[in-house]
Coordinates of C-alpha atoms and ligand atoms in Angstrom, one line a residue:
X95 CA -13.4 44.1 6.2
X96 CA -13.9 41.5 9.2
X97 CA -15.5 38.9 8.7
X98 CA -19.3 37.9 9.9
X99 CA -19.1 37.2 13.2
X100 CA -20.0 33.4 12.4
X101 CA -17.1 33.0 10.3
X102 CA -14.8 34.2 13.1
X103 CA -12.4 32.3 15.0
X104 CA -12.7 31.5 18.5
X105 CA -9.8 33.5 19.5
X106 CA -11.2 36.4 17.6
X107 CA -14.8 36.2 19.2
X108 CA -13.5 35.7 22.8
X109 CA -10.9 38.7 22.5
X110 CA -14.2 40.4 21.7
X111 CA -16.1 39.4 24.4
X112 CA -13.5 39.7 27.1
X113 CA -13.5 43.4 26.0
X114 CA -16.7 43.8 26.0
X115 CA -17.2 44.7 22.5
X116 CA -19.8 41.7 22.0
X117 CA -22.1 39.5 24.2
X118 CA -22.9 35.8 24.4
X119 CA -26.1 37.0 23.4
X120 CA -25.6 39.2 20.5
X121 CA -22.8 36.1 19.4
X122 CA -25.5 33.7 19.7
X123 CA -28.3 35.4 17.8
X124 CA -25.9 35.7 14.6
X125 CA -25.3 32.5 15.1
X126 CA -28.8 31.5 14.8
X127 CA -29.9 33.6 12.5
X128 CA -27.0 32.3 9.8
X129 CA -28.3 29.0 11.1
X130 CA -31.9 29.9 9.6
X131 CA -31.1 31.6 6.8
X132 CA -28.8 28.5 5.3
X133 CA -30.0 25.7 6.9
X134 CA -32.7 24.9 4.3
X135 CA -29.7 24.1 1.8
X136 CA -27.1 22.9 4.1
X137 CA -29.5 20.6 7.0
X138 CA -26.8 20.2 9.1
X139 CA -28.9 19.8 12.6
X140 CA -31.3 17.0 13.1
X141 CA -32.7 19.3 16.0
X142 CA -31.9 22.7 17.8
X143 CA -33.0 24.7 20.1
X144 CA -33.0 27.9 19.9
X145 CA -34.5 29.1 23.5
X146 CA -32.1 26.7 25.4
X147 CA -29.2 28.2 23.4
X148 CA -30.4 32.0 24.4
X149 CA -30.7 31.0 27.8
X150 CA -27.3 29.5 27.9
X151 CA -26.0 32.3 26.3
X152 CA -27.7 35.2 29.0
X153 CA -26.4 32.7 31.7
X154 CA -22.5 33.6 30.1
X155 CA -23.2 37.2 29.8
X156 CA -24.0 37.3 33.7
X157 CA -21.2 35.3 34.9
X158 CA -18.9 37.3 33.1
X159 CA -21.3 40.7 34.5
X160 CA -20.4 39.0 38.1
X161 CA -16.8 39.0 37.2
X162 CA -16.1 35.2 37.2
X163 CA -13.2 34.0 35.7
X164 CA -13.8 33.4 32.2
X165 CA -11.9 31.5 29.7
X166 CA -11.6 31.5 26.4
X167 CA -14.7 29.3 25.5
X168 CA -17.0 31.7 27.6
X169 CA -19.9 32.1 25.6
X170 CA -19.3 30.2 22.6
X171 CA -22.0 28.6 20.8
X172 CA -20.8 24.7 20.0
X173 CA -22.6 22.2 17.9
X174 CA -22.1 18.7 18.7
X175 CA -22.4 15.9 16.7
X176 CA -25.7 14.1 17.3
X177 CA -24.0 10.9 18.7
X178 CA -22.8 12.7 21.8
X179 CA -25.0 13.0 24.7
X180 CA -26.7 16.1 25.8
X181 CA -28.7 16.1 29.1
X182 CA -32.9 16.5 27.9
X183 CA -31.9 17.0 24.3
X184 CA -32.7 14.1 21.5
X185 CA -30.0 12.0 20.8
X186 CA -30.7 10.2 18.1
X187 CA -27.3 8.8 16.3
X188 CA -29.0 9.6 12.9
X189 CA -31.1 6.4 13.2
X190 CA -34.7 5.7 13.1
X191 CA -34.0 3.8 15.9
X192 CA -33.5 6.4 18.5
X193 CA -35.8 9.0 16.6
X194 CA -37.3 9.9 19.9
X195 CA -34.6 9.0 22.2
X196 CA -34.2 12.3 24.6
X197 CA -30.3 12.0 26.5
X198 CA -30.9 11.7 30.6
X199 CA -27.4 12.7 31.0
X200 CA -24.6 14.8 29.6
X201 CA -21.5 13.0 28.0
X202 CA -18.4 14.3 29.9
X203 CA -17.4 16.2 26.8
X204 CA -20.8 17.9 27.4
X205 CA -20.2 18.4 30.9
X206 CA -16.3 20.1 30.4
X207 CA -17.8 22.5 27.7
X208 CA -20.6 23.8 29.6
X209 CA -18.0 24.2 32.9
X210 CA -15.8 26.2 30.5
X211 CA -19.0 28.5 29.5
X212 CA -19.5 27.2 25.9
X213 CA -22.5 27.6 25.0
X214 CA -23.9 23.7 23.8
X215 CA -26.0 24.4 20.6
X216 CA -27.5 22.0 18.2
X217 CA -27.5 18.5 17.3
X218 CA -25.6 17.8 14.1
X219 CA -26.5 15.7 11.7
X220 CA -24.3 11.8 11.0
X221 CA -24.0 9.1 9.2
X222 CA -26.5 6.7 11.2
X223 CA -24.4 5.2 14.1
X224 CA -21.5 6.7 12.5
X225 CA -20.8 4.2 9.7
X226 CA -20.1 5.8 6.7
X227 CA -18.3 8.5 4.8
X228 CA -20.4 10.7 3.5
X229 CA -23.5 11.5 5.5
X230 CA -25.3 10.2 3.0
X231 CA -26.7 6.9 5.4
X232 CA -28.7 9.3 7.8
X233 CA -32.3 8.8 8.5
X234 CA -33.0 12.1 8.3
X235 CA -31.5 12.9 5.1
X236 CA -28.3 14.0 3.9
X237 CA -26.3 17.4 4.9
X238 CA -25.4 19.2 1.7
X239 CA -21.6 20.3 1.1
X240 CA -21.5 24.0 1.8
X241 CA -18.9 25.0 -0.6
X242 CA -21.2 23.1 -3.3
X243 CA -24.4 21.9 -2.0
X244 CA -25.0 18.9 -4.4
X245 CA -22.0 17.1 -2.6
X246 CA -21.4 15.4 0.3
X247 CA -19.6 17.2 3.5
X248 CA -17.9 13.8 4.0
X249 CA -18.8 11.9 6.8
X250 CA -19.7 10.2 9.5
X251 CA -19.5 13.5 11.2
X252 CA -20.4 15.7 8.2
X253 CA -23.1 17.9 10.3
X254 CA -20.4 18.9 12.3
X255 CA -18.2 19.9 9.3
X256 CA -20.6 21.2 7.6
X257 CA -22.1 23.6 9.9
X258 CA -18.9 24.7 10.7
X259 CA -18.0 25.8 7.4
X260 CA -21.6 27.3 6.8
X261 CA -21.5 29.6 10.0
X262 CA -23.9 27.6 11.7
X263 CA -21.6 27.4 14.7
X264 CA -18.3 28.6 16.1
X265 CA -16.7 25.0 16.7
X266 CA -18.3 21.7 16.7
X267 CA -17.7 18.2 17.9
X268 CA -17.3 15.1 16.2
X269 CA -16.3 11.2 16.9
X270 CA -13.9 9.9 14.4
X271 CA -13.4 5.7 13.9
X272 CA -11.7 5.5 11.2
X273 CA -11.7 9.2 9.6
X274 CA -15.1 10.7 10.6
X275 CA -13.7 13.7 12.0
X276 CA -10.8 14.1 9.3
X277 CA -12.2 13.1 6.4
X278 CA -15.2 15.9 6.6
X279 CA -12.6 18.3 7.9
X280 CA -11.1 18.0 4.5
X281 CA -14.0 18.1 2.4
X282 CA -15.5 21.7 4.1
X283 CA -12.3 23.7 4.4
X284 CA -11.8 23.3 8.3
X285 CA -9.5 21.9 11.0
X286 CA -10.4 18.4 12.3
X287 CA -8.3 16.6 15.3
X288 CA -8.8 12.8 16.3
X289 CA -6.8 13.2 19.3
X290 CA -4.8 10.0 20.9
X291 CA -7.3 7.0 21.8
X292 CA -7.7 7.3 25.6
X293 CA -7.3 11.7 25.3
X294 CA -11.1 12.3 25.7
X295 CA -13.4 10.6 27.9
X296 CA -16.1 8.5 25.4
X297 CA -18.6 8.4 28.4
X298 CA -21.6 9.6 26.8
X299 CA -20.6 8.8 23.4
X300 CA -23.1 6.5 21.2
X301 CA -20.6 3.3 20.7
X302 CA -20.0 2.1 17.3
X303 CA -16.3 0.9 17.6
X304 CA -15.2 0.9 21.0
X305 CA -11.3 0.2 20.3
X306 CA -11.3 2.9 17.7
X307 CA -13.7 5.7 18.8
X308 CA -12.5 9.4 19.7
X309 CA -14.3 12.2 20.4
X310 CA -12.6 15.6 18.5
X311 CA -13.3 19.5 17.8
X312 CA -14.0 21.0 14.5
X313 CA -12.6 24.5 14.1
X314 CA -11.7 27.3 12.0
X315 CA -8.2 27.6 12.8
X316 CA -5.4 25.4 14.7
X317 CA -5.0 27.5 17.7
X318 CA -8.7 26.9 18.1
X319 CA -8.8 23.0 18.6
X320 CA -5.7 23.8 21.0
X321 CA -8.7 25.5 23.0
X322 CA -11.0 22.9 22.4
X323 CA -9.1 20.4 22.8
X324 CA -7.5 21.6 26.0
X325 CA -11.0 21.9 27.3
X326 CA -12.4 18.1 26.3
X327 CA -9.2 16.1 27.4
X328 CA -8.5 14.3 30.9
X329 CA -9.0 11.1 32.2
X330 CA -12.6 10.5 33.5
X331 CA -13.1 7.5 35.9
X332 CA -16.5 7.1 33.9
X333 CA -14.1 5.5 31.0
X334 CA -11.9 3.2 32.0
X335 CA -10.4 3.7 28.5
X336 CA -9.4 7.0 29.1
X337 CA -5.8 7.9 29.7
X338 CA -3.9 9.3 32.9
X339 CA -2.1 11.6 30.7
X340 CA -0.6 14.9 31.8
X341 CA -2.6 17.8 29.7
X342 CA -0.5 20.5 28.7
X343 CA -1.8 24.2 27.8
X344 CA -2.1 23.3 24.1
X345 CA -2.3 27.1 23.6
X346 CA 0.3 28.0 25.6
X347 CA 2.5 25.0 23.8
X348 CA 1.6 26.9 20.0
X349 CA 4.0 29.2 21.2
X350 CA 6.7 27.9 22.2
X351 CA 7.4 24.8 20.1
X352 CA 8.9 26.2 17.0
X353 CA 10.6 23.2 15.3
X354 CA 12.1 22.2 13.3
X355 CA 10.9 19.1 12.9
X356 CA 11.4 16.0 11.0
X357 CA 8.7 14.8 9.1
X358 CA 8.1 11.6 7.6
X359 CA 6.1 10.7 3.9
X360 CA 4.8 7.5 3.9
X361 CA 4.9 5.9 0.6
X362 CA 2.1 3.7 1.0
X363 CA -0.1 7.4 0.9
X364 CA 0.5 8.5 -2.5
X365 CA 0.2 5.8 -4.8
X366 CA -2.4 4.8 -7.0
X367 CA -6.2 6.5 -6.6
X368 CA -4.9 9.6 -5.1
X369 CA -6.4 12.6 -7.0
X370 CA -3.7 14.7 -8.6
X371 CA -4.8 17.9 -7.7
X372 CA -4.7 16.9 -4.2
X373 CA -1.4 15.4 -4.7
X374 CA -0.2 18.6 -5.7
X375 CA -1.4 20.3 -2.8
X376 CA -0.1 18.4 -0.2
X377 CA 3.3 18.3 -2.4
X378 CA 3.4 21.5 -2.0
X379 CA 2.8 21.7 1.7
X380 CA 6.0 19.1 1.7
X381 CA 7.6 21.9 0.0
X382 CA 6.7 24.7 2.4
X383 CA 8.3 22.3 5.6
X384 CA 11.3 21.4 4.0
X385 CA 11.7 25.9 3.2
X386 CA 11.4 26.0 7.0
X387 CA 14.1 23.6 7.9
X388 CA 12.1 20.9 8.3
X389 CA 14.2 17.2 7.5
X390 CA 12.0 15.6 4.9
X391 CA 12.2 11.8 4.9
X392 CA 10.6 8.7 2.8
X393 CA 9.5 6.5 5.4
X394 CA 7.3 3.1 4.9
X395 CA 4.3 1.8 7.0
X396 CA 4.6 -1.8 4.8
X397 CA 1.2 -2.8 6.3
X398 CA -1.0 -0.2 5.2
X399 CA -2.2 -2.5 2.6
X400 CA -4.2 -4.4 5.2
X401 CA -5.3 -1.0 7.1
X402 CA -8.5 -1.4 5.0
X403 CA -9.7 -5.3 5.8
X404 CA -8.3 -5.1 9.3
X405 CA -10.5 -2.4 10.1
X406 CA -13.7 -3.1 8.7
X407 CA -13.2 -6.7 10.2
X408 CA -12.7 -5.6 13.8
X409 CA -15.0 -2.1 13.6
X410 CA -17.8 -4.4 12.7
X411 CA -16.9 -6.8 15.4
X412 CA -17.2 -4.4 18.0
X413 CA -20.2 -2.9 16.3
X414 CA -22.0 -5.7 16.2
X415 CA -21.7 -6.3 19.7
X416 CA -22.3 -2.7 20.4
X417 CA -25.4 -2.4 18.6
X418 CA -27.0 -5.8 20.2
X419 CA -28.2 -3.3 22.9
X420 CA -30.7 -1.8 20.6
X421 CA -33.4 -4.8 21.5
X422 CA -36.6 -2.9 21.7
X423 CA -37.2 -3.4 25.1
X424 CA -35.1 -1.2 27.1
X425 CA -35.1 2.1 24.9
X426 CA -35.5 2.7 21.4
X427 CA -37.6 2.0 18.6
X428 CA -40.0 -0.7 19.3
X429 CA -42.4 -2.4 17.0
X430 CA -45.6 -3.0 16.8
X431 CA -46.2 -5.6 14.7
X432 CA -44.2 -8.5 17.0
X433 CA -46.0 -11.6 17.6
X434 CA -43.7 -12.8 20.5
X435 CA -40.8 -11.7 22.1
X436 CA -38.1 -13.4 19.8
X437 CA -40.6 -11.6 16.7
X438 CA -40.0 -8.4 18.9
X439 CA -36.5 -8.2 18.7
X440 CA -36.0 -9.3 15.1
X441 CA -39.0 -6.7 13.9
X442 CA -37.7 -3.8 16.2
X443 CA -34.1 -4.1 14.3
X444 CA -35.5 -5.1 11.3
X445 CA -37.6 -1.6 11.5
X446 CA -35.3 0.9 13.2
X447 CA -32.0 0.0 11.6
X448 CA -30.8 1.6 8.1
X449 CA -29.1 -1.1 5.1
X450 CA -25.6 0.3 6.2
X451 CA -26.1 -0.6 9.7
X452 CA -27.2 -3.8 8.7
X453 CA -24.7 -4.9 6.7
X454 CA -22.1 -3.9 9.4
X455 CA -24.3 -5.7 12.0
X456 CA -24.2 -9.2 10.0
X457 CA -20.2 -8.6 8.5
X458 CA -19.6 -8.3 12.7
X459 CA -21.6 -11.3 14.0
X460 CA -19.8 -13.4 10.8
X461 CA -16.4 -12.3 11.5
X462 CA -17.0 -13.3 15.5
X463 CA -18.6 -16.3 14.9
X464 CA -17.1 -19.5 16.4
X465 CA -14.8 -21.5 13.0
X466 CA -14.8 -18.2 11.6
X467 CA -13.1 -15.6 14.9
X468 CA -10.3 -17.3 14.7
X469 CA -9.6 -16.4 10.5
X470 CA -10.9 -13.1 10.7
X471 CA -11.2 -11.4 14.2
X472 CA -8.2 -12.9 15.6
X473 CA -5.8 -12.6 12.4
X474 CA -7.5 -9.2 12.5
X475 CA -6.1 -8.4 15.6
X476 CA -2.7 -9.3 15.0
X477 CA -2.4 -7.8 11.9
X478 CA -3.6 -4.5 13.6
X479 CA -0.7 -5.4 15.9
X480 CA 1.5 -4.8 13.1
X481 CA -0.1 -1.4 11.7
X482 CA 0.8 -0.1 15.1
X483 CA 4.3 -1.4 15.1
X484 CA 4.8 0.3 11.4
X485 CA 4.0 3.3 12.5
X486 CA 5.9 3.5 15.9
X487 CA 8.7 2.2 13.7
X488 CA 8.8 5.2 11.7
X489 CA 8.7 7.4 14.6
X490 CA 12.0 6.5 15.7
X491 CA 13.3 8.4 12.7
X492 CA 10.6 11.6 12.1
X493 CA 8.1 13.6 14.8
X494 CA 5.6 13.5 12.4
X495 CA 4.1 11.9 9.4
X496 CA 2.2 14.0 6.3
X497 CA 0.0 12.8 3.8
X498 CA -3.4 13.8 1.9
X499 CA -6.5 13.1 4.6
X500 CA -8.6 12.2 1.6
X501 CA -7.8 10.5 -2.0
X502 CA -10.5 12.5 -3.3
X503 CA -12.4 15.9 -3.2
X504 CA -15.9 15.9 -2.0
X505 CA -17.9 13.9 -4.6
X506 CA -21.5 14.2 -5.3
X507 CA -24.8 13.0 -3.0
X508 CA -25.7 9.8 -4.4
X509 CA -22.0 9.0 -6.4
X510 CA -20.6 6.1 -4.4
X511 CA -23.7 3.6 -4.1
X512 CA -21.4 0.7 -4.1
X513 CA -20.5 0.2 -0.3
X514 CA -16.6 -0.8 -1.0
X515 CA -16.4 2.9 -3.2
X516 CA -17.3 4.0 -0.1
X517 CA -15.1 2.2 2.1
X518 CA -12.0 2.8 -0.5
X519 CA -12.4 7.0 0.9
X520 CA -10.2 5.7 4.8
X521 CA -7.8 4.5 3.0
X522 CA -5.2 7.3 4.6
X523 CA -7.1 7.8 7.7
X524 CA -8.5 4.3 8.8
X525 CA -4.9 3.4 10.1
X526 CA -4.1 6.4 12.0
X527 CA -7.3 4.4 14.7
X528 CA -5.9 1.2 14.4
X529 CA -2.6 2.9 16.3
X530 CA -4.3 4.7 18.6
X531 CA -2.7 7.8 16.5
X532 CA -3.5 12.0 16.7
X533 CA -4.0 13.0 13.4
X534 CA -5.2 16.2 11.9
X535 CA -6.7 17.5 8.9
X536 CA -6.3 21.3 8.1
X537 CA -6.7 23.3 4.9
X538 CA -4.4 23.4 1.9
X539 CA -5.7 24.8 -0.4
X540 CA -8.6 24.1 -3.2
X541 CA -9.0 22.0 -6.3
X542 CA -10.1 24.0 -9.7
X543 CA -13.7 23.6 -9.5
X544 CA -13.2 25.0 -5.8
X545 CA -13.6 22.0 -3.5
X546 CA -12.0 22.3 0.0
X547 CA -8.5 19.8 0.5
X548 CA -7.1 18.3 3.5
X549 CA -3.7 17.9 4.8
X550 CA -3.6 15.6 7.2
X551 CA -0.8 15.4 9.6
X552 CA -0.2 12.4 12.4
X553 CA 1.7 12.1 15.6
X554 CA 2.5 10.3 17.8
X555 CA 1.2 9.2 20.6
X556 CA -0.6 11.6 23.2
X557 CA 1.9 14.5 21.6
X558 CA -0.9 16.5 20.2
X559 CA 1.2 19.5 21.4
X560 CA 3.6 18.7 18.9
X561 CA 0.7 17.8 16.0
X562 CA -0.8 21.1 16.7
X563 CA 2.1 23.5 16.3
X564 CA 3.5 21.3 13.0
X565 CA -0.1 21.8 11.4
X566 CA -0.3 25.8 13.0
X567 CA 3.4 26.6 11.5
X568 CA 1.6 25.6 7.9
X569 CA -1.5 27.3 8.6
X570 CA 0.4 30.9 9.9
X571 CA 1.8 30.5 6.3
X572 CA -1.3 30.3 4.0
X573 CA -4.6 31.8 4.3
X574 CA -7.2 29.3 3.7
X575 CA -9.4 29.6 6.2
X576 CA -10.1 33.1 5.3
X577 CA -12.1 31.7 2.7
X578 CA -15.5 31.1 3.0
X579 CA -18.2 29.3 0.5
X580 CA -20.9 31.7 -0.7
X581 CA -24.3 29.9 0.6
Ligands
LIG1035 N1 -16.1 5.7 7.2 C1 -15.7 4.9 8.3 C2 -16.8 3.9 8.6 O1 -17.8 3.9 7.9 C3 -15.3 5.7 9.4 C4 -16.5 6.1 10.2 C5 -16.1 6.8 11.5 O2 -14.9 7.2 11.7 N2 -17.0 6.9 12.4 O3 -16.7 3.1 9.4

């Protein structure tokens, strides 16, 4: 039997509509009727609308009536994570702060979806500002695990994950820092790219990290964030970050790049902390490589022990600066209880911003200010220096590295109220940003109690063609993603 339409791919549902078998609007309306009918346990979306999504939707159906070219995201309803700007939608970063912040603009990822017909539905639900793991710091509540709703979906993209897994969409967006794309990729059972830093314009992005950010797609399968992906990428002149890079047809690439490859296990991933269960599972996926031809090699990123300091020093740098935007006078909550202006500032952050955010605020402003720069943000710097180096070192021997995304399975809402705990979940993905890295998370297989896990895969640098056929030759293997959790 085939699946719900929700639960189908986006190469499925586009076949589909190219033939005419289905519309944008019939596509839609299941979409937002699973969206209602599981929402209540999931709450993945801090807002949708449903009339703009319709609309959208009739607007593919004609084009495609008219006979204009139509690619393969024609009518395809996309959720994107609630950090990412949508033109006269709320944009509210999870935060208290921007509660009733409405986007004037569209981010450019916003802009290249809507050009290649997708239909933009929904804002998903974050960690506020993007700092965390779990989903668990948003102002508006959690989102629920769909495979087992009193868990986290991971985080700081965890609506996205989440809706993805639940139906609620057919793809979604997500920004990743230091795992926030990966890291709830593995937790729900989907695919998760952080592409290359400089692949996708960040205009219209809510900054948190500006050295580490990337916007990425959530999908069901590998071939789809080829689609996505090849959509989203290009240098934009709005981000002077952004890369001149040549975009290949990722699609087109699947095809023809075959391997075999040489892959690389760092032994700095699989030490002490990592879950056995999900040791086993990526073992195994070692396994399945090395019975395709693939040369299997030990390979060491000595440094990774720093990944984890060097980070959280220079993410909260740059968020700290980021976030000093957020003054109550320009946009954003403002209080009213201030006696003067200096009292409007400090009550207008004091009110609108969440304990996480807070803590990262006054770790950044420490870790910049002057006697202390030079020991932390500087050293910071240089030691990131040498993440980088470790990596591009062991990509003179393998095309690819392959570890676990995660240490652990989703854990429960409310687990991990020590912030460290917390912070201890990047440990495998935290570095892949500090190098400017792809990496991808995509499904192998499932722990006993039934929790999605994550293999994550990384490349190098703007070879996402590569990354993507490595992680589809695993996928065309095993048949995770046929699996769906039972909401
Ligand atoms: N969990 C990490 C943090 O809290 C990563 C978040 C992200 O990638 N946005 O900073």
């Amino acid at each position: 039997m085939p699946a719900e339409l929700f639960h189908q791919s986006i190469a499925d549902l586009s076949a589909q509509l190219s033939a005419g078998s289905l519309s944008a609007v019939e596509l839609t309306k299941a979409v937002l009727a699973r969206t209602r009918a599981v929402e209540p346990s999931v709450h993945a979306f801090n807002s949708c609308d449903e009339a703009d999504a319709l609309a959208q939707a009739a607007a593919s159906d004609a084009r495609r009536a008219a006979g204009q070219a139509a690619g393969p995201l024609e009518g395809i309803p996309i959720g994107l994570k609630d950090v990412i700007a949508v033109k006269d939608q709320p944009l509210t970063a999870s935060s208290k702060m921007l509660a009733n912040f409405v986007s004037p603009y569209d981010a450019t990822v916003t802009t290249k979806l809507r050009r290649a017909g997708a239909v933009i539905w929904g804002r998903l639900n974050c960690d506020e500002f993007a700092m965390g793991s779990s989903t668990e710091n948003s102002a508006f509540g959690p989102t629920c695990n769909p495979w087992d709703v009193t868990r986290v979906p991971g985080g700081s993209s965890g609506g996205s994950s989440a809706a993805l897994a639940a139906g609620e969409a057919i793809a979604t967006l997500g920004s990743d820092t230091g795992g926030s794309i990966r890291q709830p990729a593995a937790f729900c059972g989907v695919v998760g790219i952080k592409p290359s830093y400089g692949l996708i314009s960040r205009y219209g992005l809510i900054a948190y990290a500006s050295s580490l950010d990337q916007i990425g797609p959530f999908t069901r399968t590998v071939e789809d964030a080829a689609i996505v992906l090849g959509a989203i990428a290009g240098h934009d002149e709005r981000d002077s970050t952004s890369f001149k890079a040549e975009i290949p047809d990722y699609r087109a690439e699947l095809g023809r790049r075959r391997g075999p490859w040489r892959l690389g296990i760092p032994k700095e991933y699989f030490g002490e902390g990592l879950d056995p269960e999900i040791g086993a599972a990526v073992e195994k996926a070692i396994a399945f490589y090395k019975a395709q031809g693939c040369e299997i090699r030990e390979v060491s990123l000595p440094h990774t022990q720093y990944c984890l300091d060097t980070y959280y020093i220079i993410a909260t740098a740059e968020a700290s600066s980021n976030l000093a935007r957020y003054d109550g006078i320009r946009y954003g909550h403002r209080s009213k209880n201030a006696k003067d202006i200096v009292d409007l500032y400090f009550q207008s952050r004091a009110e609108g911003f969440g304990a996480e955010v807070k803590r990262r605020i006054i770790l950044g402003t420490y870790v910049l200010s002057s006697g202390y720069y030079d020991a932390y943000y500087l050293r910071a710097q240089k030691v990131r220096t040498l993440i980088r180096r470790d990596f591009l070192n062991a990509y003179r021997e393998v095309d690819a590295l392959i570890t676990p995304t995660s240490p652990i399975p989703a854990f429960k809402i409310g687990e991990k109220s020590d912030p460290l705990a917390m912070y201890l979940c990047d440990i495998y993905t935290i570095g892949v940003n500090l190098a400017g890295l792809p990496g991808i998370s995509v499904p192998c297989g499932f722990t006993a109690s039934g929790l999605p896990i994550g293999l994550q895969l990384i490349g190098q640098p703007f070879q996402e063609a590569n990354l993507l056929s490595i992680a589809r030759a695993y996928e065309r293997a095993h048949d995770w993603n046929s699996k769906h959790p039972k909401l």
